[in-house]
PDB file of C-alpha atoms in Angstrom:
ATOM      1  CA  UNK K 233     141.427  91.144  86.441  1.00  0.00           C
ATOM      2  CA  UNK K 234     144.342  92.753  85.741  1.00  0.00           C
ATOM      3  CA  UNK K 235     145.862  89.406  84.153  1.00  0.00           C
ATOM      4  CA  UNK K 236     142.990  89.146  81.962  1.00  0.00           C
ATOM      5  CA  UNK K 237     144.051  93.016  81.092  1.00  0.00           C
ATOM      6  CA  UNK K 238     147.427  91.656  79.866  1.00  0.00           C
ATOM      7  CA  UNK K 239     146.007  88.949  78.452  1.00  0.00           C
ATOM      8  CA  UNK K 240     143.348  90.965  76.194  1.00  0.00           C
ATOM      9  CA  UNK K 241     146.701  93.556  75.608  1.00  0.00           C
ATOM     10  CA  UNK K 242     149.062  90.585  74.326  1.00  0.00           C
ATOM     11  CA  UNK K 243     145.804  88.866  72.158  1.00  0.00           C
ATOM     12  CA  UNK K 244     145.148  92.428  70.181  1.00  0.00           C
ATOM     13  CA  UNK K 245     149.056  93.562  69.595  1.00  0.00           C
ATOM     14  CA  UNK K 246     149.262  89.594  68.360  1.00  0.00           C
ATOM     15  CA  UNK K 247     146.297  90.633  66.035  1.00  0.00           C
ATOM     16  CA  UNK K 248     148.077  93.423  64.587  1.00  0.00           C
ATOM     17  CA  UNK K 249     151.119  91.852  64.102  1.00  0.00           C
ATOM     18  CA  UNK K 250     149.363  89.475  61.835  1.00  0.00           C
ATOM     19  CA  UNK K 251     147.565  91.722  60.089  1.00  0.00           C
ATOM     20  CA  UNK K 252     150.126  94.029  58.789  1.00  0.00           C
ATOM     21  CA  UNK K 253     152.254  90.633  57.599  1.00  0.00           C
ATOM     22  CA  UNK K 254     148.958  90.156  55.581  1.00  0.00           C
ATOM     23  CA  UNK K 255     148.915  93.510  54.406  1.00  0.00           C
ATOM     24  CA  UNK K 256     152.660  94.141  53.203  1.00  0.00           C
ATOM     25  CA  UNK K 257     152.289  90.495  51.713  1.00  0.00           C
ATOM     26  CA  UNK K 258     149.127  91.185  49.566  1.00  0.00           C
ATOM     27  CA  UNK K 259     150.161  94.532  48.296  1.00  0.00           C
ATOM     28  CA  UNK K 260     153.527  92.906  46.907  1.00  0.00           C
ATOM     29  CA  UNK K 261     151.224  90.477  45.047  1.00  0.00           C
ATOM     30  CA  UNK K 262     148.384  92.455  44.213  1.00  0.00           C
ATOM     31  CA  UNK K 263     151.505  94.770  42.571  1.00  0.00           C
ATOM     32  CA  UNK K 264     152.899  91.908  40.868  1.00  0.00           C
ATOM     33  CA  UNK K 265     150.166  89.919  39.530  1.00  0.00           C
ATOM     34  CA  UNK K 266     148.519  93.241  38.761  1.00  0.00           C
ATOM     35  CA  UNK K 267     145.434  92.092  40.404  1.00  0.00           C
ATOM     36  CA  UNK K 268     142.846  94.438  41.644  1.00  0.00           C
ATOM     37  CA  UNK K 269     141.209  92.118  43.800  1.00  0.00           C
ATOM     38  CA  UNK K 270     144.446  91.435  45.653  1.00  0.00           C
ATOM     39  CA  UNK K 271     145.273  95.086  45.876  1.00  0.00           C
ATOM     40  CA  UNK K 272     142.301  95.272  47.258  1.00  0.00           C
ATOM     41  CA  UNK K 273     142.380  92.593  49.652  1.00  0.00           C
ATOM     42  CA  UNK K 274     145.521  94.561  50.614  1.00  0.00           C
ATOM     43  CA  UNK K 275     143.463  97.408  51.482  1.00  0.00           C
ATOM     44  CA  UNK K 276     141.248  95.012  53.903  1.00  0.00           C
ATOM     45  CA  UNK K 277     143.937  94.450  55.436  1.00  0.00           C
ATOM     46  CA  UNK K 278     145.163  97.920  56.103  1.00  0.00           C
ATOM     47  CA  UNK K 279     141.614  98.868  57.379  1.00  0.00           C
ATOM     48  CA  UNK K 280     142.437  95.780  59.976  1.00  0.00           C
ATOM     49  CA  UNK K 281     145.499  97.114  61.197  1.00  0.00           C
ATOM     50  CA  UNK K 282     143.605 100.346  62.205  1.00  0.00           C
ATOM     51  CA  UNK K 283     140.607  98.457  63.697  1.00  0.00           C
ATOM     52  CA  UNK K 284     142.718  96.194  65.620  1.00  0.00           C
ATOM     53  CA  UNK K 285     144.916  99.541  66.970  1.00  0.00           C
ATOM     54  CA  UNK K 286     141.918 101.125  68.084  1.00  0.00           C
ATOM     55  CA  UNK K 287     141.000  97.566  69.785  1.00  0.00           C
ATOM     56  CA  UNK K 288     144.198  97.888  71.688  1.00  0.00           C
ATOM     57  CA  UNK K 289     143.763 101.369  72.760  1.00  0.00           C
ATOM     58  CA  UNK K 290     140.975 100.470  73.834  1.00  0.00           C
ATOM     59  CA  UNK K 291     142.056  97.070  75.778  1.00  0.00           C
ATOM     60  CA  UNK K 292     144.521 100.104  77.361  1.00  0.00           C
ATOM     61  CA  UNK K 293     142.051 102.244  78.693  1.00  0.00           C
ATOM     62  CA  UNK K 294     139.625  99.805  80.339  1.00  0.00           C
ATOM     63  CA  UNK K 295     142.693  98.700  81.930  1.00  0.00           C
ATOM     64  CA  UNK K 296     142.882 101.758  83.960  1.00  0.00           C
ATOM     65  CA  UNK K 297     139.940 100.950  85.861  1.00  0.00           C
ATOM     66  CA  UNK K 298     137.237 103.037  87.967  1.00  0.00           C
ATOM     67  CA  UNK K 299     138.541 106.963  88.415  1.00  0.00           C
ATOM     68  CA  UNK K 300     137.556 110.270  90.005  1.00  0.00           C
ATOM     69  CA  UNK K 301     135.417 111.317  86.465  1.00  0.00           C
ATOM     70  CA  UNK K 302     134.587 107.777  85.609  1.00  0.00           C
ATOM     71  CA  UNK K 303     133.283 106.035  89.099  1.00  0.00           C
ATOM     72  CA  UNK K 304     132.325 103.397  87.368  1.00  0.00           C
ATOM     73  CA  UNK K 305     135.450 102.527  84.770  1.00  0.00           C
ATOM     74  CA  UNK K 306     135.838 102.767  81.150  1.00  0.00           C
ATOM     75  CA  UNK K 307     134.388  99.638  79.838  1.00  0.00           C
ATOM     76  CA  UNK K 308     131.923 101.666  77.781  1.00  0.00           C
ATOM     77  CA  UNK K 309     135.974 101.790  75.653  1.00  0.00           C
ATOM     78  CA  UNK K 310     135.770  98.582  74.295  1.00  0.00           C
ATOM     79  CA  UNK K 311     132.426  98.520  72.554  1.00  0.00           C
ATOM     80  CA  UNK K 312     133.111 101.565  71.356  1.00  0.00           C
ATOM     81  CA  UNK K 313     136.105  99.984  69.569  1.00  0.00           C
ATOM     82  CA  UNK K 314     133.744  97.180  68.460  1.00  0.00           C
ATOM     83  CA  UNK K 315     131.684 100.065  67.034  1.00  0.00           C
ATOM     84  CA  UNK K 316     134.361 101.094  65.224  1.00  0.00           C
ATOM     85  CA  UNK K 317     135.441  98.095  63.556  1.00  0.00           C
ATOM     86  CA  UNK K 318     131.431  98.352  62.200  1.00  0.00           C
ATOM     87  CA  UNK K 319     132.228 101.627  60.681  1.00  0.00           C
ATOM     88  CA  UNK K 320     135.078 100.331  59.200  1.00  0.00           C
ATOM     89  CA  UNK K 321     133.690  97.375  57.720  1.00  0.00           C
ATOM     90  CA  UNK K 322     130.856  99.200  56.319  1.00  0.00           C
ATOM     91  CA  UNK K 323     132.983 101.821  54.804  1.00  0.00           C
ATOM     92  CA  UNK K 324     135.252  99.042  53.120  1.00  0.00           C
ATOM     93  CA  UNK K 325     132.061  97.357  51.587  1.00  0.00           C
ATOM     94  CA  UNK K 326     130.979 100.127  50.011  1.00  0.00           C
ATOM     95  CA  UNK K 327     134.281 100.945  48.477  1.00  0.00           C
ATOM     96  CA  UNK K 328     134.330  97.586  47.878  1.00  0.00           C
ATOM     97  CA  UNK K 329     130.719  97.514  45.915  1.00  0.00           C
ATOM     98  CA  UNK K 330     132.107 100.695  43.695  1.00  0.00           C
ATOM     99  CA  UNK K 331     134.659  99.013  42.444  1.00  0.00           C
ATOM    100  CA  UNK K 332     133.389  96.223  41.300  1.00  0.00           C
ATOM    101  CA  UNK K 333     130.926  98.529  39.388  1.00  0.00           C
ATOM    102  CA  UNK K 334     133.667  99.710  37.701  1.00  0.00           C
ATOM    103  CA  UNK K 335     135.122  96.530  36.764  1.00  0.00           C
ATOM    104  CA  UNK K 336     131.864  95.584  35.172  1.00  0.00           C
ATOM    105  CA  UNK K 337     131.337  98.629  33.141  1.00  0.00           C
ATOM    106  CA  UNK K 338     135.142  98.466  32.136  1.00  0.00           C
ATOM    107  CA  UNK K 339     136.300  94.684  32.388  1.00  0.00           C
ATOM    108  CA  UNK K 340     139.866  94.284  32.135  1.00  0.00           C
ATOM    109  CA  UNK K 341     141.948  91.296  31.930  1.00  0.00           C
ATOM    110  CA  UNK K 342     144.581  90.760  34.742  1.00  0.00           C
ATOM    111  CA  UNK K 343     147.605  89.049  34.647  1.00  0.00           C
ATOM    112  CA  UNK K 344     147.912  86.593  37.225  1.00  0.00           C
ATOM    113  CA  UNK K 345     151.246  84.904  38.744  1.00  0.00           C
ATOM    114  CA  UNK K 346     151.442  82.033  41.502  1.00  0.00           C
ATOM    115  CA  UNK K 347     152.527  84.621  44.136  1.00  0.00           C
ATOM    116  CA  UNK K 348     148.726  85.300  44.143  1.00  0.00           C
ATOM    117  CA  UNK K 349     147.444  82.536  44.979  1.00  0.00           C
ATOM    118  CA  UNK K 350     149.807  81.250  47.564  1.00  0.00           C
ATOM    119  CA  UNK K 351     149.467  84.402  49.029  1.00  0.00           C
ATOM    120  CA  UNK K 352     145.471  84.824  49.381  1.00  0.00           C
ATOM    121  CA  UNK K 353     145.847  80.402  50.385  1.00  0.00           C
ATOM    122  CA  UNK K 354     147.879  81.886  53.175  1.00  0.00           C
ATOM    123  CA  UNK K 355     145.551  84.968  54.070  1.00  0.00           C
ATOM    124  CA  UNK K 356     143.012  82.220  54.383  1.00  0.00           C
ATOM    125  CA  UNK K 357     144.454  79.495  56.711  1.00  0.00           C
ATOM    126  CA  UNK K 358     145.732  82.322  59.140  1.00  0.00           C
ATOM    127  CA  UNK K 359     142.280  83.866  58.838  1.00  0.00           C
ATOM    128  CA  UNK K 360     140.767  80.483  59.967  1.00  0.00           C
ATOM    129  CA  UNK K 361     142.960  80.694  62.805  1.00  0.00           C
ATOM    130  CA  UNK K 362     142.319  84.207  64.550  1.00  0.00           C
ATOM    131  CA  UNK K 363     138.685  83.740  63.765  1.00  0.00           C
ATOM    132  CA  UNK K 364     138.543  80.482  65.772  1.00  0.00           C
ATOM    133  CA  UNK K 365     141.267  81.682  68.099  1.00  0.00           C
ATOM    134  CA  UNK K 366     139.417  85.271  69.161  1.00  0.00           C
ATOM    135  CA  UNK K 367     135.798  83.815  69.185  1.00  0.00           C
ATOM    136  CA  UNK K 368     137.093  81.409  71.551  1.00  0.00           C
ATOM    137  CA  UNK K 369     139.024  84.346  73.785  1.00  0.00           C
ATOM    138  CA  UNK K 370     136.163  87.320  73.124  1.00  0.00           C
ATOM    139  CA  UNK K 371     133.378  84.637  74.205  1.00  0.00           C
ATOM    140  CA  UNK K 372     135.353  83.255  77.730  1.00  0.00           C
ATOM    141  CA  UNK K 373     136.122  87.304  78.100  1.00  0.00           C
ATOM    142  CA  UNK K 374     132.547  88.341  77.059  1.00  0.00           C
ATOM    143  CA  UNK K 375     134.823  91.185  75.466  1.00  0.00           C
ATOM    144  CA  UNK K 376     132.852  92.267  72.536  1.00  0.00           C
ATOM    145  CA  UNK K 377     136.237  94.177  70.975  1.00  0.00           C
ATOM    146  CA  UNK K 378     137.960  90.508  70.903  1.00  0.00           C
ATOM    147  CA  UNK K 379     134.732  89.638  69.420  1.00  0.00           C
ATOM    148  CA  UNK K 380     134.666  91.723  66.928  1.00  0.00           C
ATOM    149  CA  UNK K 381     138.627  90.576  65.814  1.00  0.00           C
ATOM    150  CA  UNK K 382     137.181  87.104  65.357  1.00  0.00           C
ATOM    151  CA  UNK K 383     134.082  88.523  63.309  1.00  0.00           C
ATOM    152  CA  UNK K 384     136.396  90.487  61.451  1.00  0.00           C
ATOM    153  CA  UNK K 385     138.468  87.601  60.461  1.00  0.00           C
ATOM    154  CA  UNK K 386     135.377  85.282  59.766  1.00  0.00           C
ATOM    155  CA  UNK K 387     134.845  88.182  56.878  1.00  0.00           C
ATOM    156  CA  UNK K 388     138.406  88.203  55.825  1.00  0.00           C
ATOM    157  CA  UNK K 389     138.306  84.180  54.927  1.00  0.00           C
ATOM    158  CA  UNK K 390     135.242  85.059  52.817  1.00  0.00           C
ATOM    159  CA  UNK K 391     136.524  87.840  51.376  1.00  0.00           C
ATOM    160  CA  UNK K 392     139.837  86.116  50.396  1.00  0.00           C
ATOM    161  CA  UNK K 393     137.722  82.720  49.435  1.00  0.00           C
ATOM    162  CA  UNK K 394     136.173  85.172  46.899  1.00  0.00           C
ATOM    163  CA  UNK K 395     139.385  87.080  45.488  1.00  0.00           C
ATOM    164  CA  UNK K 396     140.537  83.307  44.652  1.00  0.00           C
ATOM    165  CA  UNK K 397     137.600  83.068  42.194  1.00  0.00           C
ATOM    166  CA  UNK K 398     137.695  86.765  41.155  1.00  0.00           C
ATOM    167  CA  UNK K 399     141.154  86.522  39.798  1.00  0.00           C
ATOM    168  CA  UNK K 400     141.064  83.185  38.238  1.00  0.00           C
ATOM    169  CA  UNK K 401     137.707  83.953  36.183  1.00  0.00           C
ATOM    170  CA  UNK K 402     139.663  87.356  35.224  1.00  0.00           C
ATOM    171  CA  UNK K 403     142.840  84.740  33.853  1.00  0.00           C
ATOM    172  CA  UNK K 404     140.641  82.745  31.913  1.00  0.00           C
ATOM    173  CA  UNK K 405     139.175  85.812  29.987  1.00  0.00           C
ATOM    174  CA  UNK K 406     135.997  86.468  31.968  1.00  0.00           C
ATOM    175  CA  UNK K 407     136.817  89.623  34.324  1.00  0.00           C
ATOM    176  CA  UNK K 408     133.296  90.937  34.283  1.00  0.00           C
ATOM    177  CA  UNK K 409     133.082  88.190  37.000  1.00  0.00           C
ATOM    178  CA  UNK K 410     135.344  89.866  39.022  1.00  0.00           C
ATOM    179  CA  UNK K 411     132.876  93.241  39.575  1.00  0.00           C
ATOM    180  CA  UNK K 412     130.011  90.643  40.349  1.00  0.00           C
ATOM    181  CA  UNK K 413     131.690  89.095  42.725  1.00  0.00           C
ATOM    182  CA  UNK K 414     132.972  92.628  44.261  1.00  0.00           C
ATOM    183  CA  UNK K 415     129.294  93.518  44.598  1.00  0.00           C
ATOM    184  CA  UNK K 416     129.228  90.739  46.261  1.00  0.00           C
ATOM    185  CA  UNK K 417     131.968  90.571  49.178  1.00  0.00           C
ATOM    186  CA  UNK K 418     130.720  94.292  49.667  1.00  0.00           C
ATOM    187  CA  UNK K 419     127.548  93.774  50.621  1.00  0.00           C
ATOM    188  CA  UNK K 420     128.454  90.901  52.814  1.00  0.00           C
ATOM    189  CA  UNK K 421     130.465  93.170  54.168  1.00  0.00           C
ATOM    190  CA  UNK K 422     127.907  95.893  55.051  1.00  0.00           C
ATOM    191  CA  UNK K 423     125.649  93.520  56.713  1.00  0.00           C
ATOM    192  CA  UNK K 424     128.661  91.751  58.631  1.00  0.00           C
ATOM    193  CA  UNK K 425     129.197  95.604  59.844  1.00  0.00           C
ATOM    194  CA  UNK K 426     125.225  95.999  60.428  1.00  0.00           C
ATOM    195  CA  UNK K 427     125.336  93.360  62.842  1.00  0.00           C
ATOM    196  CA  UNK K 428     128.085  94.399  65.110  1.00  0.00           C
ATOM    197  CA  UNK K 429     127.108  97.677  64.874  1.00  0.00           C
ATOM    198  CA  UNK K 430     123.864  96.467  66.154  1.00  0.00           C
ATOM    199  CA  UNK K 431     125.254  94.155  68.952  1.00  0.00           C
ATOM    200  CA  UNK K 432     127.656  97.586  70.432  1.00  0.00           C
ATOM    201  CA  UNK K 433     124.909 100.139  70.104  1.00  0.00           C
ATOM    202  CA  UNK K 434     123.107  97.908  72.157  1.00  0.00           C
ATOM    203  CA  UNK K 435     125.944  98.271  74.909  1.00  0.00           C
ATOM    204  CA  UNK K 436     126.608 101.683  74.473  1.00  0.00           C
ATOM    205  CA  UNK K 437     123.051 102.918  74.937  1.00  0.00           C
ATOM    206  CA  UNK K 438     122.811 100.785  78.097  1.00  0.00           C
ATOM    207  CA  UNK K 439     120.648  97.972  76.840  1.00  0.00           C
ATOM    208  CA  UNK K 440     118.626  95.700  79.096  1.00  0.00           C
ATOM    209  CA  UNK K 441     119.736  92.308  80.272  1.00  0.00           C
ATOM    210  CA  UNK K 442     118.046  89.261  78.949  1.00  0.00           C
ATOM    211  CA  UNK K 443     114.784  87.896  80.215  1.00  0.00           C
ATOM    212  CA  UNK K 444     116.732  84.453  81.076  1.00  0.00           C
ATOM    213  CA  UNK K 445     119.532  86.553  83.153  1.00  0.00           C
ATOM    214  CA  UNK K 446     116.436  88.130  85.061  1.00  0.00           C
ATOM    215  CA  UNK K 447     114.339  84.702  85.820  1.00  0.00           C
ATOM    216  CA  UNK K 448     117.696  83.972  86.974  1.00  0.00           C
ATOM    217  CA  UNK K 449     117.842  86.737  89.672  1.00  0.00           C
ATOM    218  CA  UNK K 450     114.162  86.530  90.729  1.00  0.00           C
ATOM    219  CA  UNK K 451     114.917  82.338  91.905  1.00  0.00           C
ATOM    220  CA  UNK K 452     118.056  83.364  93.403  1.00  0.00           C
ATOM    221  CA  UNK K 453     115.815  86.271  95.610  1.00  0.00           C
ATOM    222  CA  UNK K 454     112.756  83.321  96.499  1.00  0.00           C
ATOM    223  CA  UNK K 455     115.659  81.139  98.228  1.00  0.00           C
ATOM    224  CA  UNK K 456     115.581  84.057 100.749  1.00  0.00           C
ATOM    225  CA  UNK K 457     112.553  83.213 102.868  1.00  0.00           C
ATOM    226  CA  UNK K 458     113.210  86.786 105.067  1.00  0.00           C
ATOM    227  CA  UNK K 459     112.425  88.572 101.453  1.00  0.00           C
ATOM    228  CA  UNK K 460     108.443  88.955 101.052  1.00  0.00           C
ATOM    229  CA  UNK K 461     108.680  89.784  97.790  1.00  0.00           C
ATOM    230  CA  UNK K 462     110.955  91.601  95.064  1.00  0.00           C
ATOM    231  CA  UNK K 463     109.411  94.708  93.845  1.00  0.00           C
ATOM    232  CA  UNK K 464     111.286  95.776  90.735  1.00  0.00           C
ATOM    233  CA  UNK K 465     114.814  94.262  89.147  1.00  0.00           C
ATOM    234  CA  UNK K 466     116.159  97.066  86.608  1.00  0.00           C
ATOM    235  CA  UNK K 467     119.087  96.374  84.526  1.00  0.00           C
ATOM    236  CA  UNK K 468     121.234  98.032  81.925  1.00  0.00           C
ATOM    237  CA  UNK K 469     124.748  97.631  80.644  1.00  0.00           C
ATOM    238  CA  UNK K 470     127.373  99.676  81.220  1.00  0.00           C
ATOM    239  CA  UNK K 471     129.672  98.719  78.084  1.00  0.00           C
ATOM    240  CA  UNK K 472     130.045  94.896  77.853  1.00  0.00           C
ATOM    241  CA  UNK K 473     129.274  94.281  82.012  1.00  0.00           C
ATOM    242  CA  UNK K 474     126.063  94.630  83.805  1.00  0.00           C
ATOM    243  CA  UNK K 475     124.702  96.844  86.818  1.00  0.00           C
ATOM    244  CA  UNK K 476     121.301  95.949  88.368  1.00  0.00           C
ATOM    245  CA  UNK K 477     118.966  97.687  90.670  1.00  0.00           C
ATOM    246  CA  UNK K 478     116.813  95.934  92.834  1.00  0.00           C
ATOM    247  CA  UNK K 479     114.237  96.642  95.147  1.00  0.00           C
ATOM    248  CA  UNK K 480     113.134  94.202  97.872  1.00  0.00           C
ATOM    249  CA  UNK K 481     110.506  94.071 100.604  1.00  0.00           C
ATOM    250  CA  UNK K 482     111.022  92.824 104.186  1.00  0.00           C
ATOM    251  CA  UNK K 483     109.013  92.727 107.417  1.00  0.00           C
ATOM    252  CA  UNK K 484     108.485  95.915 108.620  1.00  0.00           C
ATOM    253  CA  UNK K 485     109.654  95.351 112.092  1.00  0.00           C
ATOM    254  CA  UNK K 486     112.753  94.084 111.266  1.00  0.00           C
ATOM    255  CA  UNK K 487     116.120  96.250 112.122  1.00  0.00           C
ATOM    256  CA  UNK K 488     117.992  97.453 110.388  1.00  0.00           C
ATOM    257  CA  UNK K 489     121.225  95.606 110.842  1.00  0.00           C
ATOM    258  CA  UNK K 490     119.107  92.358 109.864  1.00  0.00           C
ATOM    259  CA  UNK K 491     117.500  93.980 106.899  1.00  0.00           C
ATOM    260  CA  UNK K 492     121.390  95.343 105.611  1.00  0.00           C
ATOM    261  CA  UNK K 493     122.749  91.852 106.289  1.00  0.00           C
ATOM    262  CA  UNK K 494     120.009  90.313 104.162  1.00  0.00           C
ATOM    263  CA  UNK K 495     120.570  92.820 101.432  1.00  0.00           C
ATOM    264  CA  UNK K 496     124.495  92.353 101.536  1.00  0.00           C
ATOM    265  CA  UNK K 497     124.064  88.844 100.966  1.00  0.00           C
ATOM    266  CA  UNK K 498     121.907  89.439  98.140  1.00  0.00           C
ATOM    267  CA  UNK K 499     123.900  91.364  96.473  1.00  0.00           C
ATOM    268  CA  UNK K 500     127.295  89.299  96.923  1.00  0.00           C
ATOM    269  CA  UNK K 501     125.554  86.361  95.447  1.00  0.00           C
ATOM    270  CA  UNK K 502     124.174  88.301  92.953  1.00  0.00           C
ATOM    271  CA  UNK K 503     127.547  89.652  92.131  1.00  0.00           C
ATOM    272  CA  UNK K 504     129.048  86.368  91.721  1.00  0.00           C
ATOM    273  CA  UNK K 505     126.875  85.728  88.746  1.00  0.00           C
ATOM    274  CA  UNK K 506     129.345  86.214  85.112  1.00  0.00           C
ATOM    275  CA  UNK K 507     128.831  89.608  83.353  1.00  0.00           C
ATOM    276  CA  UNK K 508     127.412  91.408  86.605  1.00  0.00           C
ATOM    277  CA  UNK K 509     129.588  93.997  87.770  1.00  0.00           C
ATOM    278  CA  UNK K 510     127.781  95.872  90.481  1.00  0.00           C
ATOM    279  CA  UNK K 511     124.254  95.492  92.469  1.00  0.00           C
ATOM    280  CA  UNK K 512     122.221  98.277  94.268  1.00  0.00           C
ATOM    281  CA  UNK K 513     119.824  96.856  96.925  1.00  0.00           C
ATOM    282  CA  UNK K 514     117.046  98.762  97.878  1.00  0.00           C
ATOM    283  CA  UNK K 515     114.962  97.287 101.194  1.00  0.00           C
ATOM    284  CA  UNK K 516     111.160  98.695 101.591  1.00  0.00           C
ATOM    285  CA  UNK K 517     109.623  97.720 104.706  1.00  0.00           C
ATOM    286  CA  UNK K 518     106.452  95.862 104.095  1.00  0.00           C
ATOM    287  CA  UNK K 519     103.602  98.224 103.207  1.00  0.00           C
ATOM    288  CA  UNK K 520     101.112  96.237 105.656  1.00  0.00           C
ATOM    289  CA  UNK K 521     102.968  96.136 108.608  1.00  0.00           C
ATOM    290  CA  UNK K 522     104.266  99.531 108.064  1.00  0.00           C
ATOM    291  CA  UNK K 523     100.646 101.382 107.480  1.00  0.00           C
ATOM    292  CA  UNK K 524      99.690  99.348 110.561  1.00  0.00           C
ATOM    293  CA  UNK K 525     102.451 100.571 112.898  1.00  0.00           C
ATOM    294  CA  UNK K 526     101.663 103.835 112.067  1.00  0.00           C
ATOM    295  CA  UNK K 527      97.897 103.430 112.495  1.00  0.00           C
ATOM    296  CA  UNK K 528      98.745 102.052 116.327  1.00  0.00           C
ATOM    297  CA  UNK K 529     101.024 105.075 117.180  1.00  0.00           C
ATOM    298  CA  UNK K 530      98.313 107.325 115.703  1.00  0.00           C
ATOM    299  CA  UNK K 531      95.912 105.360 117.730  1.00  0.00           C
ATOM    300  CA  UNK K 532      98.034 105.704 120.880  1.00  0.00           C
ATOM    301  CA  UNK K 533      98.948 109.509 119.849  1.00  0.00           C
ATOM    302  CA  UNK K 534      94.913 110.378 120.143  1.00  0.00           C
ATOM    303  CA  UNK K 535      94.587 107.998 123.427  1.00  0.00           C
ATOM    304  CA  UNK K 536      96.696 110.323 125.250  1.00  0.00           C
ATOM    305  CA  UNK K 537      95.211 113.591 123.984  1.00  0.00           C
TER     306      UNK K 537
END
């Protein structure tokens, strides 16, 4: 665990790294080509290098594991950071969508160099790369902040894709284009931030597992023939992992060592099973037998009176 920690630690400060070489880059050529669509692009990029900090922090702090005031660790941290990166997002389309209402009501020509282009060509291919490159990490992780780098970055080849068109149809004498397609990237943007806002609330409010993950569970309890029956299987999420709760029914007369052993077991194999962090096992003695043991020491109990 504590590799994947560093792993997850050097994967995010990589992320910022590359996003501020995006952002100083952009801002030079959105300054020299006097391109509002680059300058703005720049701005994307700033709001990335704050996303992706608050991705590391949080990276840090699950790090530190279970504690005296959190018993069961701070993994609630990284979709929280995930949740952030929504806010973001959302925030940036908006701001996005207002200024391309402005361009449309005012259109003004831009000047345009080379820089531009090379520049938002570059944004691009290295785009292309952390979104591939995270999706690949935050899905083997089941991290959703890594997740949220490579959703982030699926947006920024989009976004970039678009600023190509925006400033050419602004060189060629139509920049009225360039507020449509604004309006455009922005509310891409606000559903791109709708969705993983969705998918971390979801976490943070301790969702439910999956119907499939539960099937799953109930197959893995019928291979124990000592188990009458399961009762209830209660799940939620704490952050990106899963604890379950599950309640089990044995043969009354059983002891108790049996009955533990059986439920240890259980709970080990359930355990083993990717995303599921901890399992509470509750054994019930089996109603029958139990109402009829105490019917026969009744029984006995009136005998000798």
């Amino acid at each position: 665990m504590k590799v994947l920690k560093n792993d997850e630690n050097k994967q995010t400060l990589i992320a910022l790294l590359l996003n501020s070489f995006l952002f100083i880059i952009k801002l030079i050529a959105g300054i020299i080509s006097h391109s509002t669509v680059v300058i703005s692009d720049a701005i994307n990029s700033l709001g990335d290098i704050l996303t992706t900090y608050f991705i590391f922090v949080a990276v840090k702090i699950t790090k530190k594991g279970p504690d005296i005031d959190h018993p069961f660790g701070h993994n609630r941290a990284l979709p929280l950071a995930a949740y952030t990166v929504a806010i973001f997002t959302g925030m940036l389309g908006f701001e996005i969508i207002s200024l391309g209402i402005k361009q449309i009501q005012n259109p003004i020509t831009k000047s345009l160099t080379y820089i531009a282009f090379v520049v938002l060509l570059i944004t691009i291919m290295i785009k292309i790369f952390m979104s591939i490159f995270y999706f690949i990490k935050g899905k083997k992780q089941n991290n959703p902040a890594i997740k949220a780098i490579s959703v982030d970055s699926r947006n920024d080849i989009v976004i970039s894709s678009v600023a190509i068109i925006g400033v050419y149809s602004s060189l060629i004498g139509y920049p009225i284009i360039e507020g449509y397609i604004a309006i455009c990237m922005g509310l891409f943007l606000i559903y791109s931030a709708f969705k993983l806002g969705k998918e971390n609330i979801d976490y943070l409010i301790g969702k439910s597992p999956s119907d499939e993950l539960i099937k799953k569970i109930e197959k893995i309890i019928e291979n124990y023939p000592e188990i009458l029956r399961c009762k209830t299987i209660k799940g939620h999420y704490v952050g990106n992992i899963i604890h379950l709760e599950i309640v089990i029914v044995v043969d009354g007369n059983m002891n108790v060592l049996d009955s533990h052993n059986i439920g240890a077991k259980l709970r080990d194999e359930i355990q083993g099973i990717e995303n599921i962090s901890r399992v509470f096992i509750h054994i019930n003695p089996d109603n029958d037998n139990y109402i009829k043991l105490n019917n026969n020491n009744n029984n006995n109990n009136n005998n000798n009176n």
